[in-house]
Amino acid sequence: IKIGFVSPMTGPDAAFATANPFVLQKVREAFAKGLTIGGKKYRVEIVTADSQSSDSRAAQVAQQLITQDNVDIMLTTSAPETVNPVSDQCEAAHVPCIGTIVPWQSWFLGRGGKIGTTAATSTSFKYTYLYFIGLEDELAAQGPGWKMIPTNKKVGGLWPSDADGQAFRGAFTKALPKEGFKVYDPGPYSDGTTDFTSIINKFKAQNCEIVTGCPLPPDFLTFWKQSNQMGYQPRIAAIAKAILFPSVVNALGPLGKNLVTDAWWTPTTPWKSSLTGMTSAQYAAEFQAATGQQWQQPMSFNYAVFEIAAHALKAAGDPHDAAAVAAAIGKSSGEVITGKYDFTNGPVKNVATHPDYMAQWQVSKDPKFMYDLVIVNNAADSSVPVTAKLLPL
């Protein structure tokens, strides 16, 4: 069985893939004895490719894995710049594909999926699937969480003109006013922007005490440093995508303290691997011992998609029957290292979702690290413990 795995090892999204060498080592160890399907034992080979955080490169390497390596199933991860074009190539070539670490709206709507009132007015996919949070999960964690400290409830939106930015803008401007927040949208900016002066001046003029957004990691570093230089100091900065990773927050030095982001997984979650029985805590501890780096969220979902793939390949009966494998993904449910998943009960066809939690980068209690990502609001799922109180910037 050949499994393709496309991720952004280089480029602006590279922080998502830092842990992938360790993830792949653990997956290969789990698959070392092969997979027994329908009474037959198969050797498992994983073929990887770097999307370079580029739509065109992602499509190109996906095509190579399909036509030259003849992969039986494709896994792809980390932002629409990679996951969407890889999914499109797989859909066109009838290759089963599971994506992750992109909000389902950015993946589904960004690829032309339509949410209709009936099956006839809806559009979905046959071979491509996604397992991750949705913007509704993020809103359920962030909106109520922001009320934990006093602000004027004026929210500035830092939304780029890419697929994530469009999806976040639509969801947040629609939902936040119902929570009592007033949203100010300064307009989209281009990925790679080096001067955020005009946006920062607008946030200052509107007195936005909360800023939220989904920038690329290098773009947020630029924005946040310029905000500090210009004296813009909101009470809460809740940033998806860019600051999910210790490396980006550490690069900000003291400016990283008490930034808010999402947590879809931490070592304190109560789940374990369906392949080996390894717990979340064991997985994180092994990563830190092996690499000397701090645990990071993407290592969880990037492992989980291999678990789901193994389940679907077994359920299909024949791992080389693409239509059967794709159908098996659509019928699958279970529990993996990130928690429960269920493709039969998603918000739209071909999607399985997961709760989201509000987290904050607080000064680390471990002298080896600068900050710890701690959960400050678990409204979506009380089985995951709150480990700290929300602090203002």
Short mmCIF file of N, CA, C and O in Angstrom, two decimals, residues 44 53 60 99 124 140 147 153 155 176 206-207 254 266 278 282 299 305 330:
data_model
loop_
_atom_site.label_atom_id
_atom_site.label_comp_id
_atom_site.label_asym_id
_atom_site.label_seq_id
_atom_site.Cartn_x
_atom_site.Cartn_y
_atom_site.Cartn_z
N VAL A 44 3.42 -1.32 4.00
CA VAL A 44 2.97 0.07 3.86
C VAL A 44 4.18 0.96 3.55
O VAL A 44 5.17 0.95 4.29
N SER A 53 4.33 25.55 0.42
CA SER A 53 3.28 26.52 0.79
C SER A 53 2.67 27.20 -0.43
O SER A 53 2.09 28.28 -0.33
N GLN A 60 1.19 20.29 -8.33
CA GLN A 60 2.21 19.59 -9.12
C GLN A 60 2.71 18.33 -8.42
O GLN A 60 2.77 17.25 -9.02
N GLY A 99 -7.76 15.27 4.07
CA GLY A 99 -7.04 16.48 4.43
C GLY A 99 -7.28 16.85 5.87
O GLY A 99 -8.24 16.39 6.50
N SER A 124 -20.99 18.38 -3.35
CA SER A 124 -19.93 17.86 -2.51
C SER A 124 -18.94 17.09 -3.37
O SER A 124 -18.88 17.29 -4.58
N ALA A 140 -17.25 29.25 18.88
CA ALA A 140 -17.80 28.75 20.16
C ALA A 140 -16.77 28.85 21.27
O ALA A 140 -17.12 29.00 22.45
N LYS A 147 -15.14 37.25 26.73
CA LYS A 147 -15.92 37.95 27.76
C LYS A 147 -15.35 37.73 29.17
O LYS A 147 -15.84 38.30 30.14
N LYS A 153 -15.50 45.56 23.70
CA LYS A 153 -16.12 44.62 22.76
C LYS A 153 -16.02 45.08 21.29
O LYS A 153 -16.74 44.60 20.44
N VAL A 155 -13.98 44.80 17.97
CA VAL A 155 -13.08 43.78 17.42
C VAL A 155 -12.57 44.21 16.05
O VAL A 155 -13.37 44.48 15.15
N LEU A 176 -20.17 37.37 15.38
CA LEU A 176 -19.74 38.12 16.57
C LEU A 176 -20.75 39.17 17.04
O LEU A 176 -20.92 39.34 18.26
N GLN A 206 -10.53 53.30 15.59
CA GLN A 206 -11.78 52.67 15.99
C GLN A 206 -11.75 52.19 17.44
O GLN A 206 -12.73 51.67 17.96
N ASN A 207 -10.56 52.33 18.09
CA ASN A 207 -10.38 51.89 19.48
C ASN A 207 -10.73 50.40 19.66
O ASN A 207 -11.48 50.01 20.56
N PRO A 254 9.35 39.04 24.18
CA PRO A 254 8.36 39.51 25.17
C PRO A 254 7.01 39.84 24.55
O PRO A 254 5.99 39.81 25.25
N THR A 266 -3.84 19.35 22.89
CA THR A 266 -2.68 19.57 23.74
C THR A 266 -2.35 18.23 24.41
O THR A 266 -3.16 17.30 24.37
N MET A 278 -0.64 4.66 22.34
CA MET A 278 0.13 5.78 22.90
C MET A 278 -0.82 6.93 23.28
O MET A 278 -1.68 7.32 22.50
N GLN A 282 2.10 10.91 26.36
CA GLN A 282 3.29 10.13 25.97
C GLN A 282 3.86 10.63 24.64
O GLN A 282 5.07 10.76 24.48
N MET A 299 1.36 18.14 15.15
CA MET A 299 1.81 16.75 15.28
C MET A 299 0.64 15.81 15.60
O MET A 299 0.73 14.61 15.37
N VAL A 305 -4.61 11.55 10.76
CA VAL A 305 -5.09 11.18 9.41
C VAL A 305 -4.54 9.84 8.97
O VAL A 305 -5.19 9.12 8.20
N GLY A 330 -15.97 7.77 3.97
CA GLY A 330 -17.25 8.45 4.20
C GLY A 330 -18.13 7.78 5.22
O GLY A 330 -19.00 8.43 5.82
#
